mmCIF file of C-alpha atoms and ligand atoms in Angstrom:
data_model
loop_
_atom_site.group_PDB
_atom_site.id
_atom_site.type_symbol
_atom_site.label_atom_id
_atom_site.label_comp_id
_atom_site.label_asym_id
_atom_site.label_seq_id
_atom_site.Cartn_x
_atom_site.Cartn_y
_atom_site.Cartn_z
ATOM 1 C CA UNK A 1 -2.078 21.029 13.165
ATOM 2 C CA UNK A 2 -0.223 18.991 10.611
ATOM 3 C CA UNK A 3 2.933 20.557 9.279
ATOM 4 C CA UNK A 4 5.412 19.438 6.664
ATOM 5 C CA UNK A 5 8.215 20.335 9.053
ATOM 6 C CA UNK A 6 6.735 18.072 11.693
ATOM 7 C CA UNK A 7 6.367 15.315 9.133
ATOM 8 C CA UNK A 8 10.025 15.626 8.237
ATOM 9 C CA UNK A 9 10.979 15.553 11.884
ATOM 10 C CA UNK A 10 8.983 12.359 12.220
ATOM 11 C CA UNK A 11 11.221 10.855 9.579
ATOM 12 C CA UNK A 12 8.828 11.226 6.738
ATOM 13 C CA UNK A 13 10.723 13.342 4.242
ATOM 14 C CA UNK A 14 9.783 10.721 1.756
ATOM 15 C CA UNK A 15 8.675 11.765 -1.665
ATOM 16 C CA UNK A 16 8.586 8.537 -2.834
ATOM 17 C CA UNK A 17 2.076 -1.392 -2.324
ATOM 18 C CA UNK A 18 -8.501 -12.807 2.453
ATOM 19 C CA UNK A 19 -7.343 -16.028 1.706
ATOM 20 C CA UNK A 20 -5.986 -17.255 -1.592
ATOM 21 C CA UNK A 21 -5.134 -20.797 -2.490
ATOM 22 C CA UNK A 22 -1.534 -21.387 -3.344
ATOM 23 C CA UNK A 23 -0.738 -23.600 -6.289
ATOM 24 C CA UNK A 24 2.771 -24.483 -5.133
ATOM 25 C CA UNK A 25 3.520 -27.414 -2.831
ATOM 26 C CA UNK A 26 2.711 -26.756 0.834
ATOM 27 C CA UNK A 27 5.612 -25.705 2.974
ATOM 28 C CA UNK A 28 6.114 -27.871 6.020
ATOM 29 C CA UNK A 29 8.033 -25.378 8.113
ATOM 30 C CA UNK A 30 4.924 -24.180 9.942
ATOM 31 C CA UNK A 31 3.199 -20.809 10.030
ATOM 32 C CA UNK A 32 -0.376 -20.226 9.072
ATOM 33 C CA UNK A 33 -1.408 -19.897 5.486
ATOM 34 C CA UNK A 34 1.976 -20.794 4.117
ATOM 35 C CA UNK A 35 2.868 -21.870 0.644
ATOM 36 C CA UNK A 36 5.996 -22.448 -1.317
ATOM 37 C CA UNK A 37 7.106 -23.614 -4.685
ATOM 38 C CA UNK A 38 8.422 -27.135 -4.731
ATOM 39 C CA UNK A 39 11.954 -27.330 -3.430
ATOM 40 C CA UNK A 40 14.400 -29.034 -5.731
ATOM 41 C CA UNK A 41 18.123 -29.530 -5.867
ATOM 42 C CA UNK A 42 18.285 -28.011 -9.344
ATOM 43 C CA UNK A 43 16.914 -24.680 -8.073
ATOM 44 C CA UNK A 44 19.524 -21.986 -8.419
ATOM 45 C CA UNK A 45 18.105 -19.295 -6.267
ATOM 46 C CA UNK A 46 16.351 -19.410 -2.907
ATOM 47 C CA UNK A 47 14.082 -16.532 -1.869
ATOM 48 C CA UNK A 48 12.267 -16.102 1.440
ATOM 49 C CA UNK A 49 9.135 -14.062 0.808
ATOM 50 C CA UNK A 50 7.709 -12.820 4.122
ATOM 51 C CA UNK A 51 4.396 -11.022 3.691
ATOM 52 C CA UNK A 52 2.009 -9.344 6.186
ATOM 53 C CA UNK A 53 -1.680 -10.063 6.750
ATOM 54 C CA UNK A 54 -3.869 -9.969 3.661
ATOM 55 C CA UNK A 55 -5.467 -6.667 4.642
ATOM 56 C CA UNK A 56 -6.245 -5.778 1.040
ATOM 57 C CA UNK A 57 -6.625 -7.469 -2.334
ATOM 58 C CA UNK A 58 -3.135 -6.527 -3.536
ATOM 59 C CA UNK A 59 -1.589 -8.958 -1.025
ATOM 60 C CA UNK A 60 -3.833 -11.775 -2.220
ATOM 61 C CA UNK A 61 -2.854 -11.077 -5.817
ATOM 62 C CA UNK A 62 0.824 -10.876 -4.841
ATOM 63 C CA UNK A 63 0.807 -14.414 -3.429
ATOM 64 C CA UNK A 64 -0.405 -15.962 -6.689
ATOM 65 C CA UNK A 65 1.969 -13.845 -8.736
ATOM 66 C CA UNK A 66 4.977 -14.711 -6.547
ATOM 67 C CA UNK A 67 4.242 -18.401 -7.019
ATOM 68 C CA UNK A 68 4.020 -17.939 -10.805
ATOM 69 C CA UNK A 69 7.173 -15.830 -11.087
ATOM 70 C CA UNK A 70 9.222 -18.138 -8.860
ATOM 71 C CA UNK A 71 8.207 -21.054 -11.048
ATOM 72 C CA UNK A 72 9.065 -19.133 -14.191
ATOM 73 C CA UNK A 73 12.627 -18.464 -13.037
ATOM 74 C CA UNK A 74 12.937 -21.852 -11.359
ATOM 75 C CA UNK A 75 13.610 -20.288 -7.961
ATOM 76 C CA UNK A 76 12.991 -22.008 -4.673
ATOM 77 C CA UNK A 77 10.610 -19.611 -2.935
ATOM 78 C CA UNK A 78 9.235 -19.885 0.568
ATOM 79 C CA UNK A 79 6.174 -17.628 0.659
ATOM 80 C CA UNK A 80 4.654 -16.938 4.063
ATOM 81 C CA UNK A 81 1.868 -14.638 5.224
ATOM 82 C CA UNK A 82 1.836 -13.671 8.888
ATOM 83 C CA UNK A 83 -1.872 -13.559 9.566
ATOM 84 C CA UNK A 84 -1.192 -13.999 13.264
ATOM 85 C CA UNK A 85 0.777 -10.762 13.623
ATOM 86 C CA UNK A 86 4.287 -9.478 14.238
ATOM 87 C CA UNK A 87 5.676 -12.370 16.293
ATOM 88 C CA UNK A 88 4.517 -14.855 13.678
ATOM 89 C CA UNK A 89 6.302 -12.830 11.005
ATOM 90 C CA UNK A 90 9.458 -12.714 13.145
ATOM 91 C CA UNK A 91 9.337 -16.519 13.470
ATOM 92 C CA UNK A 92 8.745 -17.015 9.771
ATOM 93 C CA UNK A 93 11.740 -14.848 8.885
ATOM 94 C CA UNK A 94 13.837 -16.689 11.496
ATOM 95 C CA UNK A 95 12.942 -19.997 9.835
ATOM 96 C CA UNK A 96 13.867 -18.645 6.401
ATOM 97 C CA UNK A 97 17.266 -17.572 7.736
ATOM 98 C CA UNK A 98 17.829 -21.016 9.261
ATOM 99 C CA UNK A 99 16.892 -22.587 5.930
ATOM 100 C CA UNK A 100 19.639 -20.495 4.298
ATOM 101 C CA UNK A 101 17.727 -18.442 1.733
ATOM 102 C CA UNK A 102 19.848 -16.200 -0.520
ATOM 103 C CA UNK A 103 17.495 -13.240 -0.329
ATOM 104 C CA UNK A 104 14.710 -12.077 1.961
ATOM 105 C CA UNK A 105 11.870 -10.118 0.377
ATOM 106 C CA UNK A 106 9.899 -8.611 3.239
ATOM 107 C CA UNK A 107 6.489 -6.921 3.262
ATOM 108 C CA UNK A 108 6.503 -6.057 6.956
ATOM 109 C CA UNK A 109 3.519 -5.814 9.256
ATOM 110 C CA UNK A 110 5.573 -3.444 11.378
ATOM 111 C CA UNK A 111 8.870 -2.607 9.690
ATOM 112 C CA UNK A 112 10.362 -1.382 12.955
ATOM 113 C CA UNK A 113 9.976 -4.725 14.760
ATOM 114 C CA UNK A 114 12.305 -6.960 12.757
ATOM 115 C CA UNK A 115 15.647 -5.668 14.030
ATOM 116 C CA UNK A 116 17.072 -8.871 15.487
ATOM 117 C CA UNK A 117 15.955 -11.014 12.526
ATOM 118 C CA UNK A 118 17.593 -8.540 10.158
ATOM 119 C CA UNK A 119 20.787 -8.580 12.236
ATOM 120 C CA UNK A 120 20.860 -12.369 11.907
ATOM 121 C CA UNK A 121 20.150 -12.253 8.188
ATOM 122 C CA UNK A 122 22.914 -9.730 7.635
ATOM 123 C CA UNK A 123 25.352 -11.862 9.665
ATOM 124 C CA UNK A 124 24.423 -14.848 7.479
ATOM 125 C CA UNK A 125 25.154 -12.862 4.298
ATOM 126 C CA UNK A 126 21.507 -12.840 3.199
ATOM 127 C CA UNK A 127 20.432 -9.931 0.984
ATOM 128 C CA UNK A 128 17.496 -7.957 2.368
ATOM 129 C CA UNK A 129 14.850 -6.272 0.242
ATOM 130 C CA UNK A 130 11.870 -4.360 1.659
ATOM 131 C CA UNK A 131 8.771 -4.970 -0.466
ATOM 132 C CA UNK A 132 6.001 -2.335 -0.636
ATOM 133 C CA UNK A 133 6.599 -1.249 2.994
ATOM 134 C CA UNK A 134 9.920 0.157 4.161
ATOM 135 C CA UNK A 135 11.895 -1.508 6.970
ATOM 136 C CA UNK A 136 12.758 1.030 9.653
ATOM 137 C CA UNK A 137 14.998 1.315 12.724
ATOM 138 C CA UNK A 138 17.667 -0.728 10.950
ATOM 139 C CA UNK A 139 20.653 -0.325 8.673
ATOM 140 C CA UNK A 140 20.267 -3.897 7.482
ATOM 141 C CA UNK A 141 18.478 -3.279 4.246
ATOM 142 C CA UNK A 142 19.937 -3.566 0.760
ATOM 143 C CA UNK A 143 17.048 -2.353 -1.392
ATOM 144 C CA UNK A 144 13.496 -1.107 -1.196
ATOM 145 C CA UNK A 145 10.997 -1.721 -3.994
ATOM 146 C CA UNK A 146 7.524 -0.191 -3.969
ATOM 147 C CA UNK A 147 5.119 2.129 -5.684
ATOM 148 C CA UNK A 148 6.051 5.679 -4.702
ATOM 149 C CA UNK A 149 3.986 5.975 -1.525
ATOM 150 C CA UNK A 150 4.304 9.692 -0.907
ATOM 151 C CA UNK A 151 3.150 10.236 -4.484
ATOM 152 C CA UNK A 152 0.182 7.920 -3.838
ATOM 153 C CA UNK A 153 -0.821 10.355 -1.088
ATOM 154 C CA UNK A 154 -0.296 13.385 -3.315
ATOM 155 C CA UNK A 155 -2.514 11.835 -5.985
ATOM 156 C CA UNK A 156 -5.200 11.114 -3.368
ATOM 157 C CA UNK A 157 -5.098 14.669 -2.040
ATOM 158 C CA UNK A 158 -5.318 16.110 -5.546
ATOM 159 C CA UNK A 159 -8.170 13.741 -6.462
ATOM 160 C CA UNK A 160 -10.113 14.881 -3.407
ATOM 161 C CA UNK A 161 -9.691 18.528 -4.417
ATOM 162 C CA UNK A 162 -10.589 17.844 -8.054
ATOM 163 C CA UNK A 163 -13.613 15.765 -7.039
ATOM 164 C CA UNK A 164 -14.901 18.487 -4.720
ATOM 165 C CA UNK A 165 -14.580 21.065 -7.487
ATOM 166 C CA UNK A 166 -16.442 18.827 -9.935
ATOM 167 C CA UNK A 167 -19.175 17.481 -7.672
ATOM 168 C CA UNK A 168 -19.763 19.913 -4.812
ATOM 169 C CA UNK A 169 -19.997 23.345 -6.384
ATOM 170 C CA UNK A 170 -17.839 26.125 -5.051
ATOM 171 C CA UNK A 171 -16.210 25.863 -1.628
ATOM 172 C CA UNK A 172 -15.521 26.098 1.188
ATOM 173 C CA UNK A 173 -15.848 22.329 1.536
ATOM 174 C CA UNK A 174 -16.200 20.272 4.683
ATOM 175 C CA UNK A 175 -13.949 17.229 4.725
ATOM 176 C CA UNK A 176 -12.792 14.439 7.044
ATOM 177 C CA UNK A 177 -9.429 12.675 6.794
ATOM 178 C CA UNK A 178 -8.539 9.029 7.440
ATOM 179 C CA UNK A 179 -5.118 7.373 7.641
ATOM 180 C CA UNK A 180 -3.935 3.760 7.428
ATOM 181 C CA UNK A 181 -2.581 1.547 10.190
ATOM 182 C CA UNK A 182 0.052 3.309 12.320
ATOM 183 C CA UNK A 183 2.336 0.228 12.444
ATOM 184 C CA UNK A 184 2.613 0.199 8.616
ATOM 185 C CA UNK A 185 5.367 2.616 7.588
ATOM 186 C CA UNK A 186 3.445 3.425 4.394
ATOM 187 C CA UNK A 187 0.533 4.955 6.259
ATOM 188 C CA UNK A 188 2.306 8.124 7.323
ATOM 189 C CA UNK A 189 3.727 8.548 3.834
ATOM 190 C CA UNK A 190 0.263 8.302 2.275
ATOM 191 C CA UNK A 191 -1.067 10.771 4.839
ATOM 192 C CA UNK A 192 1.797 13.217 4.481
ATOM 193 C CA UNK A 193 1.613 13.060 0.692
ATOM 194 C CA UNK A 194 -2.102 13.853 0.804
ATOM 195 C CA UNK A 195 -1.701 16.590 3.404
ATOM 196 C CA UNK A 196 1.057 18.233 1.343
ATOM 197 C CA UNK A 197 -1.759 18.999 -1.121
ATOM 198 C CA UNK A 198 -4.640 19.525 1.329
ATOM 199 C CA UNK A 199 -2.988 21.525 4.123
ATOM 200 C CA UNK A 200 -2.479 24.710 2.049
ATOM 201 C CA UNK A 201 -6.183 24.539 1.172
ATOM 202 C CA UNK A 202 -7.074 24.083 4.836
ATOM 203 C CA UNK A 203 -4.868 27.049 5.664
ATOM 204 C CA UNK A 204 -6.523 29.287 3.068
ATOM 205 C CA UNK A 205 -10.035 28.263 4.170
ATOM 206 C CA UNK A 206 -11.008 26.348 0.994
ATOM 207 C CA UNK A 207 -11.224 23.158 3.066
ATOM 208 C CA UNK A 208 -12.516 22.782 6.608
ATOM 209 C CA UNK A 209 -11.957 19.575 8.554
ATOM 210 C CA UNK A 210 -15.455 19.467 10.063
ATOM 211 C CA UNK A 211 -14.554 17.487 13.177
ATOM 212 C CA UNK A 212 -11.254 19.329 13.624
ATOM 213 C CA UNK A 213 -9.503 15.923 13.624
ATOM 214 C CA UNK A 214 -6.718 16.564 11.146
ATOM 215 C CA UNK A 215 -3.773 14.990 12.988
ATOM 216 C CA UNK A 216 -2.428 11.663 11.740
ATOM 217 C CA UNK A 217 -2.811 10.185 15.227
ATOM 218 C CA UNK A 218 -6.514 11.075 15.189
ATOM 219 C CA UNK A 219 -7.058 9.879 11.636
ATOM 220 C CA UNK A 220 -5.157 6.540 11.724
ATOM 221 C CA UNK A 221 -7.007 3.222 11.355
ATOM 222 C CA UNK A 222 -5.543 0.434 13.481
ATOM 223 C CA UNK A 223 -4.805 -2.756 11.548
ATOM 224 C CA UNK A 224 -6.207 -1.294 8.306
ATOM 225 C CA UNK A 225 -9.434 -2.748 9.694
ATOM 226 C CA UNK A 226 -12.540 -1.466 7.872
ATOM 227 C CA UNK A 227 -14.592 -1.944 11.052
ATOM 228 C CA UNK A 228 -12.442 0.665 12.766
ATOM 229 C CA UNK A 229 -12.908 3.129 9.906
ATOM 230 C CA UNK A 230 -16.659 2.556 9.851
ATOM 231 C CA UNK A 231 -16.911 3.083 13.618
ATOM 232 C CA UNK A 232 -14.890 6.288 13.414
ATOM 233 C CA UNK A 233 -17.011 7.590 10.520
ATOM 234 C CA UNK A 234 -20.166 6.716 12.505
ATOM 235 C CA UNK A 235 -18.961 8.777 15.433
ATOM 236 C CA UNK A 236 -17.838 11.678 13.228
ATOM 237 C CA UNK A 237 -21.326 11.761 11.723
ATOM 238 C CA UNK A 238 -22.918 11.608 15.176
ATOM 239 C CA UNK A 239 -20.754 14.425 16.549
ATOM 240 C CA UNK A 240 -20.456 16.753 13.579
ATOM 241 C CA UNK A 241 -23.072 16.084 10.895
ATOM 242 C CA UNK A 242 -26.598 16.156 12.342
ATOM 243 C CA UNK A 243 -29.636 14.763 10.512
ATOM 244 C CA UNK A 244 -28.885 14.096 6.897
ATOM 245 C CA UNK A 245 -25.751 16.257 6.752
ATOM 246 C CA UNK A 246 -22.509 14.741 5.492
ATOM 247 C CA UNK A 247 -19.008 15.943 4.755
ATOM 248 C CA UNK A 248 -18.424 17.008 1.147
ATOM 249 C CA UNK A 249 -15.322 14.850 0.925
ATOM 250 C CA UNK A 250 -13.418 12.168 2.789
ATOM 251 C CA UNK A 251 -9.747 11.328 2.342
ATOM 252 C CA UNK A 252 -9.495 7.546 2.551
ATOM 253 C CA UNK A 253 -6.073 5.885 2.213
ATOM 254 C CA UNK A 254 -7.347 2.733 0.513
ATOM 255 C CA UNK A 255 -10.359 1.053 -1.038
ATOM 256 C CA UNK A 256 -11.221 -1.247 1.869
ATOM 257 C CA UNK A 257 -11.560 1.771 4.142
ATOM 258 C CA UNK A 258 -13.296 3.847 1.445
ATOM 259 C CA UNK A 259 -16.075 1.257 1.225
ATOM 260 C CA UNK A 260 -16.407 1.174 5.023
ATOM 261 C CA UNK A 261 -16.730 4.980 5.028
ATOM 262 C CA UNK A 262 -19.365 4.858 2.263
ATOM 263 C CA UNK A 263 -21.262 2.190 4.226
ATOM 264 C CA UNK A 264 -21.272 4.423 7.285
ATOM 265 C CA UNK A 265 -22.582 7.372 5.242
ATOM 266 C CA UNK A 266 -25.385 5.161 3.912
ATOM 267 C CA UNK A 267 -27.959 6.355 1.406
ATOM 268 C CA UNK A 268 -29.877 8.890 3.515
ATOM 269 C CA UNK A 269 -27.086 11.446 3.342
ATOM 270 C CA UNK A 270 -25.566 13.012 0.238
ATOM 271 C CA UNK A 271 -22.597 10.911 -0.831
ATOM 272 C CA UNK A 272 -19.242 12.614 -0.304
ATOM 273 C CA UNK A 273 -16.288 12.551 -2.685
ATOM 274 C CA UNK A 274 -14.235 9.615 -1.318
ATOM 275 C CA UNK A 275 -10.714 8.621 -2.388
ATOM 276 C CA UNK A 276 -9.118 5.164 -2.269
ATOM 277 C CA UNK A 277 -6.223 2.996 -3.351
ATOM 278 C CA UNK A 278 -5.498 -0.505 -4.695
ATOM 279 C CA UNK A 279 -8.087 -0.875 -7.477
ATOM 280 C CA UNK A 280 -9.866 -3.615 -5.552
ATOM 281 C CA UNK A 281 -12.597 -5.303 -7.594
ATOM 282 C CA UNK A 282 -15.528 -3.870 -5.628
ATOM 283 C CA UNK A 283 -14.077 -0.383 -5.718
ATOM 284 C CA UNK A 284 -13.280 -0.543 -9.438
ATOM 285 C CA UNK A 285 -17.006 -1.068 -9.950
ATOM 286 C CA UNK A 286 -17.889 1.781 -7.553
ATOM 287 C CA UNK A 287 -15.412 4.124 -9.237
ATOM 288 C CA UNK A 288 -16.685 3.251 -12.714
ATOM 289 C CA UNK A 289 -20.214 4.057 -11.487
ATOM 290 C CA UNK A 290 -19.032 7.291 -9.883
ATOM 291 C CA UNK A 291 -19.958 6.159 -6.353
ATOM 292 C CA UNK A 292 -16.379 6.123 -5.007
ATOM 293 C CA UNK A 293 -14.640 9.105 -6.575
ATOM 294 C CA UNK A 294 -11.159 7.668 -7.083
ATOM 295 C CA UNK A 295 -8.793 4.792 -6.533
ATOM 296 C CA UNK A 296 -5.124 4.230 -7.350
ATOM 297 C CA UNK A 297 -3.730 1.573 -9.672
ATOM 298 C CA UNK A 298 -0.502 0.037 -8.379
ATOM 299 C CA UNK A 299 -0.263 -2.891 -10.777
ATOM 300 C CA UNK A 300 0.789 -5.786 -8.533
ATOM 301 C CA UNK A 301 1.854 -7.828 -11.571
ATOM 302 C CA UNK A 302 4.589 -5.299 -12.307
ATOM 303 C CA UNK A 303 5.713 -4.908 -8.686
ATOM 304 C CA UNK A 304 6.023 -8.667 -8.183
ATOM 305 C CA UNK A 305 7.788 -9.153 -11.520
ATOM 306 C CA UNK A 306 10.369 -6.478 -10.737
ATOM 307 C CA UNK A 307 10.795 -7.669 -7.133
ATOM 308 C CA UNK A 308 11.520 -11.250 -8.145
ATOM 309 C CA UNK A 309 13.904 -10.018 -10.842
ATOM 310 C CA UNK A 310 15.730 -7.921 -8.234
ATOM 311 C CA UNK A 311 15.880 -10.841 -5.797
ATOM 312 C CA UNK A 312 17.246 -13.141 -8.505
ATOM 313 C CA UNK A 313 19.942 -10.658 -9.503
ATOM 314 C CA UNK A 314 20.975 -10.181 -5.867
ATOM 315 C CA UNK A 315 20.997 -13.928 -5.215
ATOM 316 C CA UNK A 316 23.314 -14.416 -8.179
ATOM 317 C CA UNK A 317 25.617 -11.669 -6.939
ATOM 318 C CA UNK A 318 24.831 -9.441 -9.916
ATOM 319 C CA UNK A 319 24.594 -5.660 -9.831
ATOM 320 C CA UNK A 320 20.827 -5.020 -9.899
ATOM 321 C CA UNK A 321 19.383 -3.573 -13.078
ATOM 322 C CA UNK A 322 15.653 -3.112 -13.432
ATOM 323 C CA UNK A 323 15.804 -1.325 -16.772
ATOM 324 C CA UNK A 324 13.289 1.512 -16.819
ATOM 325 C CA UNK A 325 12.583 1.496 -13.076
ATOM 326 C CA UNK A 326 14.474 4.392 -11.608
ATOM 327 C CA UNK A 327 16.771 3.857 -8.650
ATOM 328 C CA UNK A 328 16.548 6.574 -6.031
ATOM 329 C CA UNK A 329 18.849 6.853 -3.044
ATOM 330 C CA UNK A 330 17.611 10.062 -1.468
ATOM 331 C CA UNK A 331 13.901 9.893 -0.754
ATOM 332 C CA UNK A 332 13.769 7.046 1.758
ATOM 333 C CA UNK A 333 15.735 6.485 4.933
ATOM 334 C CA UNK A 334 15.405 3.323 7.019
ATOM 335 C CA UNK A 335 16.672 5.371 9.935
ATOM 336 C CA UNK A 336 18.080 8.837 10.270
ATOM 337 C CA UNK A 337 21.205 9.123 8.127
ATOM 338 C CA UNK A 338 20.689 5.776 6.395
ATOM 339 C CA UNK A 339 19.313 6.377 2.895
ATOM 340 C CA UNK A 340 17.980 3.287 1.160
ATOM 341 C CA UNK A 341 18.480 2.368 -2.486
ATOM 342 C CA UNK A 342 14.880 2.427 -3.648
ATOM 343 C CA UNK A 343 13.219 1.255 -6.843
ATOM 344 C CA UNK A 344 10.113 3.414 -7.052
ATOM 345 C CA UNK A 345 7.302 2.535 -9.438
ATOM 346 C CA UNK A 346 4.690 5.054 -10.544
ATOM 347 C CA UNK A 347 1.146 4.845 -9.155
ATOM 348 C CA UNK A 348 -1.745 5.977 -11.367
ATOM 349 C CA UNK A 349 -4.872 7.826 -10.199
ATOM 350 C CA UNK A 350 -8.146 6.362 -11.468
ATOM 351 C CA UNK A 351 -11.555 8.040 -11.689
ATOM 352 C CA UNK A 352 -14.565 7.124 -13.781
ATOM 353 C CA UNK A 353 -13.185 9.352 -16.538
ATOM 354 C CA UNK A 354 -10.002 7.335 -17.155
ATOM 355 C CA UNK A 355 -10.837 3.891 -15.686
ATOM 356 C CA UNK A 356 -11.323 2.136 -19.048
ATOM 357 C CA UNK A 357 -8.017 3.521 -20.327
ATOM 358 C CA UNK A 358 -5.987 2.751 -17.167
ATOM 359 C CA UNK A 359 -7.182 -0.858 -16.931
ATOM 360 C CA UNK A 360 -7.084 -1.645 -20.651
ATOM 361 C CA UNK A 361 -4.269 -4.193 -20.160
ATOM 362 C CA UNK A 362 -5.857 -5.748 -17.073
ATOM 363 C CA UNK A 363 -8.539 -8.066 -18.377
ATOM 364 C CA UNK A 364 -10.480 -8.506 -15.128
ATOM 365 C CA UNK A 365 -10.554 -4.853 -14.157
ATOM 366 C CA UNK A 366 -11.348 -3.793 -17.726
ATOM 367 C CA UNK A 367 -14.347 -6.145 -17.621
ATOM 368 C CA UNK A 368 -15.503 -4.724 -14.274
ATOM 369 C CA UNK A 369 -15.479 -1.233 -15.781
ATOM 370 C CA UNK A 370 -17.271 -2.396 -18.936
ATOM 371 C CA UNK A 371 -19.937 -4.215 -16.878
ATOM 372 C CA UNK A 372 -20.431 -1.251 -14.537
ATOM 373 C CA UNK A 373 -20.930 1.190 -17.373
ATOM 374 C CA UNK A 374 -23.200 -0.948 -19.588
HETATM 375 C C1 LIG B 1 -0.191 -0.986 0.921
HETATM 376 C C2 LIG B 1 -1.563 -0.605 0.425
HETATM 377 C C3 LIG B 1 -2.641 -1.370 1.178
HETATM 378 C C4 LIG B 1 -2.418 -1.353 2.682
HETATM 379 C C5 LIG B 1 -3.365 -2.267 3.425
HETATM 380 C C6 LIG B 1 -0.168 -0.792 2.411
HETATM 381 O O1 LIG B 1 1.077 -0.998 2.936
HETATM 382 O O2 LIG B 1 0.789 -0.193 0.289
HETATM 383 O O3 LIG B 1 -1.635 -0.873 -0.941
HETATM 384 O O4 LIG B 1 -3.895 -0.826 0.919
HETATM 385 O O5 LIG B 1 -1.100 -1.712 2.974
HETATM 386 O O6 LIG B 1 -3.178 -3.600 3.078
#
């Protein structure tokens, strides 16, 4: 069974973020799907932005926003996505180091696999910032900036409980739990955050994990790939929910997987309460219609803005100051005994009840809600 103690022992004492077209000039240093702002001798600051695969809409949005922000501050940014996997990301970071960037902003595919690149960067005096996903197994990290991932999980767990109470009468409730990709250091934090809320309710009998698969290793979804989540949900239905039965609720760590789970459930079974994350367009519509119970809003505009500001300050040798964003140096460790200075932004839970309010300053999402509720 899951236990908080075990989570802590696994290094998760944390309580703490498809193809877009770049508008900057193409980078010629290689790597698939690369883009960069035009290099120029008048550029003051040089930032290497190494991002993972675009496994969800937030990464697609981040690319466009990075290009905009870098242009705004007249920084020379090399923005690379590693759609080919870990070794491609290692090569991209290596090239950025060779180029002599001032700062590396890294959204890792697998934060534990960049040790030698980070050693080199440190030796070259490059500042290292982990973006959205923590870098692990290293001391070579200056800052971490992300939405508070453990809190994302807590909000998801609470949403599942609230949704069950609202939509499925009185308990006990049958649920299933899904996790993200095991190579992404966020996944365990999301799962542990959610289980910190759900486990006491499993222990007191309010919730029953129908399949019995409540361990992170059983629930994880390799590569954040929706096909894997759909296949697992198919087999959970086949093994545990005969005929038109369905679980009352499903913990899903993000929207892409939530939609795959809903597809697997289909329309012959009663729809469960399903959580999500990212406020992806399709899920915003489903949430507004009440078909996906919840999502999370982690405004990528704000995360990118603050990240570029932090990178600029570090590149200029200034003491970072992100105004209202609190700096925490206790919740996250990149390895045992190495706490990381972390700027943690606040995620917001979204259900059909508050969607219009949460997205009121996000024109596109506000329109999706308005259209869905016409
Ligand atoms: C991000 C999530 C996203 C997932 C899959 C995580 O690291 O924090 O927002 O859903 O990656 O792309």
